[in-house]
mmCIF file of C-alpha atoms and ligand atoms in Angstrom:
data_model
loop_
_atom_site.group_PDB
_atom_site.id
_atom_site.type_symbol
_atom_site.label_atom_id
_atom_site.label_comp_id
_atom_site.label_asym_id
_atom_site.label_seq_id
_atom_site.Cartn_x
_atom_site.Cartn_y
_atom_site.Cartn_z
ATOM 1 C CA UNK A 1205 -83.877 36.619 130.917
ATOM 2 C CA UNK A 1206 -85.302 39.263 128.954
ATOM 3 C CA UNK A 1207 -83.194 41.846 127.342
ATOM 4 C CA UNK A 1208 -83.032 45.671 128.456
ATOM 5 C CA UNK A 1209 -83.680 48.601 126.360
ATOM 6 C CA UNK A 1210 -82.836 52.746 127.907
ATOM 7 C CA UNK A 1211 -84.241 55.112 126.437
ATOM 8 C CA UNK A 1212 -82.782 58.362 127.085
ATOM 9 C CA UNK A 1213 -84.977 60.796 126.982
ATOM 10 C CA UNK A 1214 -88.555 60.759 127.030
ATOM 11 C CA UNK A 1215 -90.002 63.074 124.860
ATOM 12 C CA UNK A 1216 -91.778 62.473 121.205
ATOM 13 C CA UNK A 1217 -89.343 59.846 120.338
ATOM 14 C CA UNK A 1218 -88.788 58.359 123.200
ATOM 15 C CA UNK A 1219 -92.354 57.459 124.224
ATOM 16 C CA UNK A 1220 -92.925 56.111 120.228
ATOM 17 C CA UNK A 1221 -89.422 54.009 121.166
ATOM 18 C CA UNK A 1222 -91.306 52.513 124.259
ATOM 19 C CA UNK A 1223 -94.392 51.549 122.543
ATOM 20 C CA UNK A 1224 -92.301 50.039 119.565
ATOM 21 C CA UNK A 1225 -89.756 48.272 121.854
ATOM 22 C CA UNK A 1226 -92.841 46.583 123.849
ATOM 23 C CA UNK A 1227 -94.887 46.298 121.351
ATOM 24 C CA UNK A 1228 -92.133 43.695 119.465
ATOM 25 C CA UNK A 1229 -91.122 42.475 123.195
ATOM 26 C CA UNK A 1230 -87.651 43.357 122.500
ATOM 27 C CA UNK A 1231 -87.142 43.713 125.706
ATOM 28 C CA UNK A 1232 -88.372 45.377 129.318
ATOM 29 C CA UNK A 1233 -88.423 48.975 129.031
ATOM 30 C CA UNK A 1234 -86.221 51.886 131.104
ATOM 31 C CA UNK A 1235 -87.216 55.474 130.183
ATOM 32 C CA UNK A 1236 -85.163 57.495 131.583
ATOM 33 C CA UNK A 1237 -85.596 61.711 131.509
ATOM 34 C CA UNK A 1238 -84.645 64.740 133.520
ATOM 35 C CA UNK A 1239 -86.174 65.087 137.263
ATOM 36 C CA UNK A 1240 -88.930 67.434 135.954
ATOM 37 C CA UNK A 1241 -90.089 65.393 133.455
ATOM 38 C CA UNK A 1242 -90.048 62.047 135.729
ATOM 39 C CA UNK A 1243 -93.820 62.297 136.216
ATOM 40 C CA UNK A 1244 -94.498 62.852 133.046
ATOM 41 C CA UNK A 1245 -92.122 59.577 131.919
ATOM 42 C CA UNK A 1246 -93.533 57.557 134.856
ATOM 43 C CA UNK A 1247 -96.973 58.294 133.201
ATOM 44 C CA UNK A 1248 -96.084 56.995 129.882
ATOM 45 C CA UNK A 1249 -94.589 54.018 131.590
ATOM 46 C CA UNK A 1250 -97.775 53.178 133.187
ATOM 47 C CA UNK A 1251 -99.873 54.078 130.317
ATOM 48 C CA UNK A 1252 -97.404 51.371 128.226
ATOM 49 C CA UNK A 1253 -98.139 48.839 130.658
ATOM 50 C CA UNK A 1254 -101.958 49.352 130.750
ATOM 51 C CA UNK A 1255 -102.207 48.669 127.167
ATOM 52 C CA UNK A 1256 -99.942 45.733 127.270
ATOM 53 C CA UNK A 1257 -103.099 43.354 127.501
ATOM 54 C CA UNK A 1258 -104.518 44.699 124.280
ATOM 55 C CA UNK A 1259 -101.382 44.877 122.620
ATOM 56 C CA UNK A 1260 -100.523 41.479 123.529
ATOM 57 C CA UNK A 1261 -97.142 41.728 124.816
ATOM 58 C CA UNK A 1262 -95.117 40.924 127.612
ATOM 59 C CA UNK A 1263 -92.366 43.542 128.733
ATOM 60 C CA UNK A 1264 -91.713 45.637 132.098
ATOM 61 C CA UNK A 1265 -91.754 49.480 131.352
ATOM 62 C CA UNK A 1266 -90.668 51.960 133.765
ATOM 63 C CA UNK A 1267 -90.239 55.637 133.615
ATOM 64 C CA UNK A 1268 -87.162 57.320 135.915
ATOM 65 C CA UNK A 1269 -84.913 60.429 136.487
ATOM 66 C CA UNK A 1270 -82.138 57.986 138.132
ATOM 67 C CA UNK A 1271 -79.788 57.384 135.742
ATOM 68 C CA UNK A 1272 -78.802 54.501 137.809
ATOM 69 C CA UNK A 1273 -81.783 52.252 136.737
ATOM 70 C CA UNK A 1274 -80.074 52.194 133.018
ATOM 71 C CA UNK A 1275 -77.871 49.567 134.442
ATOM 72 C CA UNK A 1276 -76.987 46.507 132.564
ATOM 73 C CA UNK A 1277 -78.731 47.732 129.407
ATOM 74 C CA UNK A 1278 -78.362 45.950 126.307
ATOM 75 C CA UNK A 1279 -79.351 48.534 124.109
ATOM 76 C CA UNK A 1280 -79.400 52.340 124.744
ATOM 77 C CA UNK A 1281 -81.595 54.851 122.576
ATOM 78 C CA UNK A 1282 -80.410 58.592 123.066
ATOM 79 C CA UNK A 1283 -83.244 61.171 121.781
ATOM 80 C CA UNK A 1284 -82.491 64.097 124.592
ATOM 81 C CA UNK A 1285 -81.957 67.333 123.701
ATOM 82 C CA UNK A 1286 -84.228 69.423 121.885
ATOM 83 C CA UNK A 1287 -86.019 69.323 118.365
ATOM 84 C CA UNK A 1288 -86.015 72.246 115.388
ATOM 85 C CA UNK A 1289 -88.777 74.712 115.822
ATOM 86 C CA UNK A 1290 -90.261 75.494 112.002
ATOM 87 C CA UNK A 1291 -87.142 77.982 110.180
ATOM 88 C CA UNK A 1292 -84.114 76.114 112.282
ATOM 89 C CA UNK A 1293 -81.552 74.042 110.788
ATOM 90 C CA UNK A 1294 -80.535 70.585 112.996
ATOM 91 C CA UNK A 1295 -77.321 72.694 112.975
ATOM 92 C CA UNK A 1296 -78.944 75.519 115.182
ATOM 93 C CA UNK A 1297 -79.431 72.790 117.905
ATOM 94 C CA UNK A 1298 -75.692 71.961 118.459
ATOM 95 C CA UNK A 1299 -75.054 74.407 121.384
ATOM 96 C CA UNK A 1300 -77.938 73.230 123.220
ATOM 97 C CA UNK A 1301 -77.906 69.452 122.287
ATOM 98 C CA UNK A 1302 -73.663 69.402 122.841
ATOM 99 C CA UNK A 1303 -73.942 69.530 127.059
ATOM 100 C CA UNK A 1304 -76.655 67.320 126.871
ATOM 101 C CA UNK A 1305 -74.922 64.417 124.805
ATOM 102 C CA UNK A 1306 -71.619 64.691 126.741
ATOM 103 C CA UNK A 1307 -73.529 64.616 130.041
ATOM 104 C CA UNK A 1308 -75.802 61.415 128.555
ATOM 105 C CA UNK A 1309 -72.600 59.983 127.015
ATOM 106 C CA UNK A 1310 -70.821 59.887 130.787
ATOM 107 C CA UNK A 1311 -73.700 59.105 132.496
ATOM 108 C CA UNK A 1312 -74.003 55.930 129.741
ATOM 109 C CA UNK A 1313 -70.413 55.404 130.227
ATOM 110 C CA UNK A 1314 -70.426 54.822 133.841
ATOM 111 C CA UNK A 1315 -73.896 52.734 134.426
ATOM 112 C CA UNK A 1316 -74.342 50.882 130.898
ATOM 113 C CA UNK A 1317 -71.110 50.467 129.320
ATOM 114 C CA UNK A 1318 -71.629 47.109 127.623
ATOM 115 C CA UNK A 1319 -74.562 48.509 125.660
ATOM 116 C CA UNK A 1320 -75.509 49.252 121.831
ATOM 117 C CA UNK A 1321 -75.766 52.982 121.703
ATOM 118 C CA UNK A 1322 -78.088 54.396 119.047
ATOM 119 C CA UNK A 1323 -78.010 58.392 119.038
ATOM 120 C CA UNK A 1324 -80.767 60.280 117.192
ATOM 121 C CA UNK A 1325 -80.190 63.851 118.840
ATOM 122 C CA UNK A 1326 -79.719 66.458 116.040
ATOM 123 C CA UNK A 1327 -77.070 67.714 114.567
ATOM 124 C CA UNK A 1328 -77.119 63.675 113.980
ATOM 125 C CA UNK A 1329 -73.404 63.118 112.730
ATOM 126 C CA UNK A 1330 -71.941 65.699 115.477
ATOM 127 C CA UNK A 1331 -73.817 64.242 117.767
ATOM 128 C CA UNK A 1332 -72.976 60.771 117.660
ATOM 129 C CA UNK A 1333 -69.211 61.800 117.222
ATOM 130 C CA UNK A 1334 -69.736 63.578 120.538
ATOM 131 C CA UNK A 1335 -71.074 61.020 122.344
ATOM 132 C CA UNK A 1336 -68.435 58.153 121.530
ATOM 133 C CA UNK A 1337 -65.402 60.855 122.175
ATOM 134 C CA UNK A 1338 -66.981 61.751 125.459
ATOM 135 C CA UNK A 1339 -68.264 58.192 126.477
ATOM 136 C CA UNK A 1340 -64.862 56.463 125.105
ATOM 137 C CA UNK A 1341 -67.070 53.595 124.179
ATOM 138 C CA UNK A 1342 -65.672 51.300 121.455
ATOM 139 C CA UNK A 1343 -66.932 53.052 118.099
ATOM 140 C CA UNK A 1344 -68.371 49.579 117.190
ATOM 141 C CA UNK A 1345 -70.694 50.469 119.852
ATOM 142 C CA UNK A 1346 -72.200 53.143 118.970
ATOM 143 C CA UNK A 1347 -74.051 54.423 116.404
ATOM 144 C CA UNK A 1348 -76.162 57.122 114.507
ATOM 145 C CA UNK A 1349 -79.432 56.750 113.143
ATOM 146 C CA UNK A 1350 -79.886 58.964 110.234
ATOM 147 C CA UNK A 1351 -79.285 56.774 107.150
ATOM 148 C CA UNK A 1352 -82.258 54.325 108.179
ATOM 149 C CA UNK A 1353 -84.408 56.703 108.192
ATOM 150 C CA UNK A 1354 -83.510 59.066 104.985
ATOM 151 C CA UNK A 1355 -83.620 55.908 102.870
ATOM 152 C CA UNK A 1356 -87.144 55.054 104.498
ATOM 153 C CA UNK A 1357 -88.171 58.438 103.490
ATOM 154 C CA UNK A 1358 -86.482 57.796 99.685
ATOM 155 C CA UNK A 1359 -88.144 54.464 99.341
ATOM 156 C CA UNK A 1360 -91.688 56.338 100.664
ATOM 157 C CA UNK A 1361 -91.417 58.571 98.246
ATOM 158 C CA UNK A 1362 -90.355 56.695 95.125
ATOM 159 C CA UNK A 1363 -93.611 54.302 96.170
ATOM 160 C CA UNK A 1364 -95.760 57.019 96.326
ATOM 161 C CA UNK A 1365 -94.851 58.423 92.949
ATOM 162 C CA UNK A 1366 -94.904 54.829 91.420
ATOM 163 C CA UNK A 1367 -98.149 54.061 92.946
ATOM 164 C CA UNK A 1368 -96.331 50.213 93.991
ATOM 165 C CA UNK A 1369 -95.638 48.168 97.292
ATOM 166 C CA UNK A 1370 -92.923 49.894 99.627
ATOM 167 C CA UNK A 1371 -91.792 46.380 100.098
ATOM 168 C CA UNK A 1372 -89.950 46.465 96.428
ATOM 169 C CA UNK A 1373 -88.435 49.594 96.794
ATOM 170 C CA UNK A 1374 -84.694 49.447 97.777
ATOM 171 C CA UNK A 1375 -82.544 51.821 97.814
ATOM 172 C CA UNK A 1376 -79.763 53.747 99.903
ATOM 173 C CA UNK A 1377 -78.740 57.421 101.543
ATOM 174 C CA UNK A 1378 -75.563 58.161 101.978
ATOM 175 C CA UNK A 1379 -73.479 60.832 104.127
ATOM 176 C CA UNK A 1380 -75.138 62.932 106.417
ATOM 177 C CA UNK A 1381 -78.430 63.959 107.911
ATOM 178 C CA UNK A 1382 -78.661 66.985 106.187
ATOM 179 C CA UNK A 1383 -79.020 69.107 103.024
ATOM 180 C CA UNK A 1384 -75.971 67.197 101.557
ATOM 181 C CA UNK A 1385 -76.807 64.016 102.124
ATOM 182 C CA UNK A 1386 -77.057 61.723 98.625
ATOM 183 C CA UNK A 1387 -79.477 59.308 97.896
ATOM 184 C CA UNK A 1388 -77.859 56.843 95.183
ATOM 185 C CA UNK A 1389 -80.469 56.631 92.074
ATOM 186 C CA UNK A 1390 -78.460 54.614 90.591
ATOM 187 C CA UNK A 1391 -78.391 51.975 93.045
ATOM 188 C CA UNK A 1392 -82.596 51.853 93.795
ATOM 189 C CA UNK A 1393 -84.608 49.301 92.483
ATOM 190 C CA UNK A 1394 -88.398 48.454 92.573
ATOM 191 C CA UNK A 1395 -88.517 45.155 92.237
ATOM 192 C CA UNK A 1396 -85.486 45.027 90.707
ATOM 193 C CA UNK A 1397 -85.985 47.279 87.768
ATOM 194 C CA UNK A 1398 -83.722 49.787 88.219
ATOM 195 C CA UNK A 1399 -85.619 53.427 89.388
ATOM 196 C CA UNK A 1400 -84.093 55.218 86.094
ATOM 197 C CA UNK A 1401 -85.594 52.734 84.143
ATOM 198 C CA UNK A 1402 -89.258 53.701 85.362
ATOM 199 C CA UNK A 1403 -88.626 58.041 86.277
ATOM 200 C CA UNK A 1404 -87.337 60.272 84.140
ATOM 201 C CA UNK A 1405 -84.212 62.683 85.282
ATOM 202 C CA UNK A 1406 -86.562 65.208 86.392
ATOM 203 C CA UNK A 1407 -89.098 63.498 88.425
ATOM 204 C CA UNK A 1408 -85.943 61.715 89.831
ATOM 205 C CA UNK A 1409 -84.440 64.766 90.654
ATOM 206 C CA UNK A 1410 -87.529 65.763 92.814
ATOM 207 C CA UNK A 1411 -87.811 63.171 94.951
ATOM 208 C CA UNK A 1412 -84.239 63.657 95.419
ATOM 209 C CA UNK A 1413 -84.491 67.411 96.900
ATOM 210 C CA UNK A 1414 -87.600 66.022 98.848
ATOM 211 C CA UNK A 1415 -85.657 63.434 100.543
ATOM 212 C CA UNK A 1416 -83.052 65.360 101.780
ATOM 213 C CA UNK A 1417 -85.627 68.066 102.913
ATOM 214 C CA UNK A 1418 -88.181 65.577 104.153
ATOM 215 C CA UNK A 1419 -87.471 66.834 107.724
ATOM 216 C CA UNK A 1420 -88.006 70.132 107.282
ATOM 217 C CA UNK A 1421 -90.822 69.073 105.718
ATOM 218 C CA UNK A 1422 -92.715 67.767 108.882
ATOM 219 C CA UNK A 1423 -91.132 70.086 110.844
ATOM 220 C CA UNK A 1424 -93.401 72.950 108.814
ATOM 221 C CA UNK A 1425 -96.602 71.298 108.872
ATOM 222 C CA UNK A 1426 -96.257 70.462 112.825
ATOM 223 C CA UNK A 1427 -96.067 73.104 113.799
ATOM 224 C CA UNK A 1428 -94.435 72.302 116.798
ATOM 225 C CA UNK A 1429 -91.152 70.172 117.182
ATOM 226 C CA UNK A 1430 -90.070 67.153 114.404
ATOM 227 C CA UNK A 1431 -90.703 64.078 113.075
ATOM 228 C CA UNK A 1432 -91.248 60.998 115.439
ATOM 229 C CA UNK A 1433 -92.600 58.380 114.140
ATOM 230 C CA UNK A 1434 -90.839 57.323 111.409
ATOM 231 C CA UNK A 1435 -87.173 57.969 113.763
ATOM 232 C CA UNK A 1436 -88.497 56.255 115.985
ATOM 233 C CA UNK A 1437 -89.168 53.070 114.215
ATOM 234 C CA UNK A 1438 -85.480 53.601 112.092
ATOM 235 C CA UNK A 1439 -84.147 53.389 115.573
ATOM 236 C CA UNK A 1440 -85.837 50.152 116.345
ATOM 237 C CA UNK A 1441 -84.866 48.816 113.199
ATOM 238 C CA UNK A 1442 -81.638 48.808 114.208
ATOM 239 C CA UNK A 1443 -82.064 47.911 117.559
ATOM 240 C CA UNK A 1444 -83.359 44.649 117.124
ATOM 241 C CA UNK A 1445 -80.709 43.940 114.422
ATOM 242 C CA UNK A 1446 -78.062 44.041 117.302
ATOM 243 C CA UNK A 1447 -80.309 42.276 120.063
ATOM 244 C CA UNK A 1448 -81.511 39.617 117.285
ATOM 245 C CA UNK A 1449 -78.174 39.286 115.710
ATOM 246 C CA UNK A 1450 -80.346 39.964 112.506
ATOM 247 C CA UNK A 1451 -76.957 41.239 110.920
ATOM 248 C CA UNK A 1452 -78.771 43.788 108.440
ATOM 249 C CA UNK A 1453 -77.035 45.735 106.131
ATOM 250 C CA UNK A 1454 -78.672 49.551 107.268
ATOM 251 C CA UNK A 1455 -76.972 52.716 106.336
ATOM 252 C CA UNK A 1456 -76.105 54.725 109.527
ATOM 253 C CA UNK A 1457 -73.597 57.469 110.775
ATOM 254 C CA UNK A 1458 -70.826 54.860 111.586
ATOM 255 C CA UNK A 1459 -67.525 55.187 112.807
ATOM 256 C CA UNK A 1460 -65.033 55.471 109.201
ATOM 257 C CA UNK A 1461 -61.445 54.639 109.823
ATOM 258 C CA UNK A 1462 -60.807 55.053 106.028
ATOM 259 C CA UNK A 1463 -63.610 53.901 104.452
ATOM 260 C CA UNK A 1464 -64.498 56.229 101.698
ATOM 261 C CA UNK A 1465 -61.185 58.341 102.825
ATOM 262 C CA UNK A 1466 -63.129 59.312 105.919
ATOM 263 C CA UNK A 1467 -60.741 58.764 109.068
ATOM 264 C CA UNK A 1468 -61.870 59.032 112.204
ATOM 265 C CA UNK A 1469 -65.624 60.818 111.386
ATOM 266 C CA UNK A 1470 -69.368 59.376 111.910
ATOM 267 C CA UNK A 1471 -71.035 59.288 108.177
ATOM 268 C CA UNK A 1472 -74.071 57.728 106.514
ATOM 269 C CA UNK A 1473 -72.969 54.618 104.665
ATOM 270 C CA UNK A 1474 -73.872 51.045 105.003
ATOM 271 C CA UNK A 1475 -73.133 48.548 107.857
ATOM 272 C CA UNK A 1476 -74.356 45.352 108.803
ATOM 273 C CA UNK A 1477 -75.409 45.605 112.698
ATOM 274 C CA UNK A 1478 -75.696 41.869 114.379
ATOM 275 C CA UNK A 1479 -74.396 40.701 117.897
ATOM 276 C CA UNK A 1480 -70.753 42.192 117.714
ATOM 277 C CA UNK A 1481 -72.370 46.429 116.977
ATOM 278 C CA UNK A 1482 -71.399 47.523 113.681
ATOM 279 C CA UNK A 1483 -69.369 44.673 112.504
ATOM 280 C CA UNK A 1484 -68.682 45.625 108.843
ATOM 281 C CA UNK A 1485 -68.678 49.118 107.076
ATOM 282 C CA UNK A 1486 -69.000 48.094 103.459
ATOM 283 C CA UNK A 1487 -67.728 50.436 100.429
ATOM 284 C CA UNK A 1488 -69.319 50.878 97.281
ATOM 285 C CA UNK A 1489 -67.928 51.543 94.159
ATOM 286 C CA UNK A 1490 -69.514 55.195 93.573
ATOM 287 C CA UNK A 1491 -69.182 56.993 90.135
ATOM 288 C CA UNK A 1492 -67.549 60.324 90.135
ATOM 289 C CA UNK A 1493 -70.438 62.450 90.756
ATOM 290 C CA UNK A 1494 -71.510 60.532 93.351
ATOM 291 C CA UNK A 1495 -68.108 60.294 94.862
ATOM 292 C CA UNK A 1496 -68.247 65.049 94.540
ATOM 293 C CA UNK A 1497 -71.623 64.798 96.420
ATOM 294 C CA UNK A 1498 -70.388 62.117 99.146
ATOM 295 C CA UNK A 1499 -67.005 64.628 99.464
ATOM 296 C CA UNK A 1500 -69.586 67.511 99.858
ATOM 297 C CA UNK A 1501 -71.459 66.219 102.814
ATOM 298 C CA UNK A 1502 -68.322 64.875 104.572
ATOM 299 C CA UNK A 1503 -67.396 68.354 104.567
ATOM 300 C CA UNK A 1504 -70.472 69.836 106.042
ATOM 301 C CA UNK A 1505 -70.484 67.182 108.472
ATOM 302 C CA UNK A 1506 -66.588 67.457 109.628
ATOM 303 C CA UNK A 1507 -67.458 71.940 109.840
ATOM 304 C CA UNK A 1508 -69.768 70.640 112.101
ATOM 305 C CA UNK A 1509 -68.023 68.446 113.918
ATOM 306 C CA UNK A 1510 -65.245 71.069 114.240
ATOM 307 C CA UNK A 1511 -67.443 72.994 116.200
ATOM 308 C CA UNK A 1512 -68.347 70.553 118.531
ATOM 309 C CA UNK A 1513 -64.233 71.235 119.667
ATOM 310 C CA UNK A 1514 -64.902 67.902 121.789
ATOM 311 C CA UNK A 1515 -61.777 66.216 123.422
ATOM 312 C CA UNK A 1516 -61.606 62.421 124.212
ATOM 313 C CA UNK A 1517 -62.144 60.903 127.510
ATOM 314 C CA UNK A 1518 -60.689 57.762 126.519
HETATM 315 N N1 LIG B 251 -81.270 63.574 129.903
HETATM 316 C C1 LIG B 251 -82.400 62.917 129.545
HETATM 317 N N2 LIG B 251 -83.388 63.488 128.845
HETATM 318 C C2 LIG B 251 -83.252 64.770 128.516
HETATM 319 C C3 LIG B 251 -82.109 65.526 128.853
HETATM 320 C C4 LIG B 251 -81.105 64.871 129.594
HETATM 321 N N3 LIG B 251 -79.989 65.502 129.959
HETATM 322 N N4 LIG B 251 -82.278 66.772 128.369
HETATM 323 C C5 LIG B 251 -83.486 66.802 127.752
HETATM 324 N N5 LIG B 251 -84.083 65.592 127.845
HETATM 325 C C6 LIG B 251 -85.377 65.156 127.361
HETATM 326 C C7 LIG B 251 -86.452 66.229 127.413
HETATM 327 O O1 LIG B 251 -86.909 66.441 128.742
HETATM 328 C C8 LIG B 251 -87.512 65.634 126.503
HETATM 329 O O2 LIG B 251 -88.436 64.825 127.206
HETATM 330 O O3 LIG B 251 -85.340 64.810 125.983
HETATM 331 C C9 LIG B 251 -86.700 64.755 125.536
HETATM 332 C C10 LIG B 251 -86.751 65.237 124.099
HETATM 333 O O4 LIG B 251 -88.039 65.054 123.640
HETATM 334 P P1 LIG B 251 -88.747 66.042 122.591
HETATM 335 O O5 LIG B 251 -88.516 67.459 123.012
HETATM 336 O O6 LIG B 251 -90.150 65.576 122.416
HETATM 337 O O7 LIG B 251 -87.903 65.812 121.257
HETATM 338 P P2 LIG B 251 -88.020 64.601 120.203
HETATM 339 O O8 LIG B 251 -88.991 64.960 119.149
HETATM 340 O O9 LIG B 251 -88.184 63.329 120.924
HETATM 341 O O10 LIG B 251 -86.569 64.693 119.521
HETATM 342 C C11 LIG B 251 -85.397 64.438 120.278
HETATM 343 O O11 LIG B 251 -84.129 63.732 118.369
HETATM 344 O O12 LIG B 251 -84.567 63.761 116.066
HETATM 345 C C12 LIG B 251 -83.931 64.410 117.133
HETATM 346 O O13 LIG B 251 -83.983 66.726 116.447
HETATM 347 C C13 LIG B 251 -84.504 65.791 117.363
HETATM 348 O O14 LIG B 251 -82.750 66.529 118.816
HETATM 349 C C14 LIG B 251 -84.078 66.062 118.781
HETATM 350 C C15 LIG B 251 -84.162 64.677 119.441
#
């Protein structure tokens, strides 16, 4: 039997989720949206379908505004809410985004409870904090993609400026999805050179501040809303790590009890994902600078999350 994927919401995202998802045949396809958007999500649905025999691929999507039809997902993918307009922060979104995680995270709760949650609504790390408090689901379960993505962005960058493959750049982001968060120079490689052995401190030190602005970025030269692609496939990535077992090692906003002193928050750092959710949180051994900068954005992210004033269901 094939394996379910929810998509909650519909939007930019969500419709780049449902082409991905089918595309790969991880699975059939529910997207699920609000009752005036269930044409619009039903359209998509078909459209998915319709270019299944070009695309070569063999999966069921469906567009709905019944939460019910989420049932027995394996994986959710939560992208409702809205995205920044150009001059907003992902911080301005929290009032707006807050009811509709808790609402998505009881409504995931009671029809899907046995999935792999992936959230991507902005403010990233509040939000995912959010929706396991609300939902009560195991913290193993659920999960925030950020990390996949900001290191996608570092490695683009660093192969850009090198002029190489992006397949030999590695490299991590820690912390949050944000201004603060810290990509680890120290710890990228192309090809296993090590990235300070082929950029000096200042060309470093740009790509830096263009990672962690990389959103803002595209949400400038669109115009209108944010980035979609590239979260979209971040989201996949990790996806198909749980439903494959892959166990990849993927920085994302996972649950810390401890790790890196963080108790009890969602923060960038790396996991492996496989059959059993987030399975492993694994700690590096940072220097102190990067240890300052890590403390930095676990601060922005917990004045966030203090905000949120969110109490458990569960
Ligand atoms: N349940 C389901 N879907 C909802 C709900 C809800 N309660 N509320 C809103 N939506 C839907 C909207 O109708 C819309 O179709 O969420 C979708 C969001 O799509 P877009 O506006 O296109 O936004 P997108 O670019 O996909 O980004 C979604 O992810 O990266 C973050 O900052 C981004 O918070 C934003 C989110």
């Amino acid at each position: 039997m094939r394996k379910k994927i929810a998509l909650i919401g519909g939007g930019q995202i969500g419709q780049t989720l449902a082409m991905l998802a089918a595309q790969r045949e991880l699975g059939d396809v529910v997207i699920y949206d609000i009752p005036e958007m269930e044409s619009c999500v039903k359209g998509k649905a078909l459209d998915l379908m319709e270019m299944a025999p070009c695309g070569n691929y063999d999966a069921n999507v469906t567009g709905t505004s019944n939460l019910k039809d989420i049932a027995g997902a394996d994986v959710v993918i939560v992208t409702a809410g809205v995205p920044r307009k150009p001059g907003m922060s992902r911080e301005d979104l929290l009032a707006i985004n807050i009811k509709t995680i808790s609402e998505v995270a009881k409504g995931v709760k009671q029809h899907a409870p046995n999935a792999f949650c992936v959230i991507v609504t902005n403010p990233l790390d509040a939000m995912v904090y959010v929706f396991q408090k609300v939902s009560g689901l195991p913290p193993s379960k659920v999960v925030g993609q950020a990390g996949v993505l900001d290191t996608a962005r570092w490695r683009a960058f660093i192969a850009m400026e090198l002029n190489v493959s992006i397949e030999d750049v590695a490299g991590t982001v820690l912390g949050g999805h944000g201004p603060t968060m810290v990509p680890v120079p120290r710890l990228t490689t192309v090809g296993g050179v090590p990235l300070t052995d082929l950029l000096d401190k200042a060309a470093i030190d740009r790509i830096v501040e263009r990672t962690k602005e990389a959103g803002t970025e595209i949400v400038k030269l669109l115009g209108r809303g944010s980035a979609f692609f590239s979260p979209a496939w971040a989201s996949i990535v990790m996806a198909e790590s749980y439903l494959k077992d892959k166990k990849r090692v993927l920085p994302c906003a996972a649950h810390c009890s401890g790790q890196y002193g963080v108790q009890g928050l969602f923060i960038g750092v790396p996991v492996r994902i496989g059959a059993g959710g987030v399975e492993k949180v694994y700690e590096i051994s940072l220097n102190d600078a990067e240890k300052a900068m890590l403390a930095k954005t676990v601060e922005a992210v917990k004045a966030t999350v203090a905000e949120c004033k969110v109490e458990a269901t569960a």
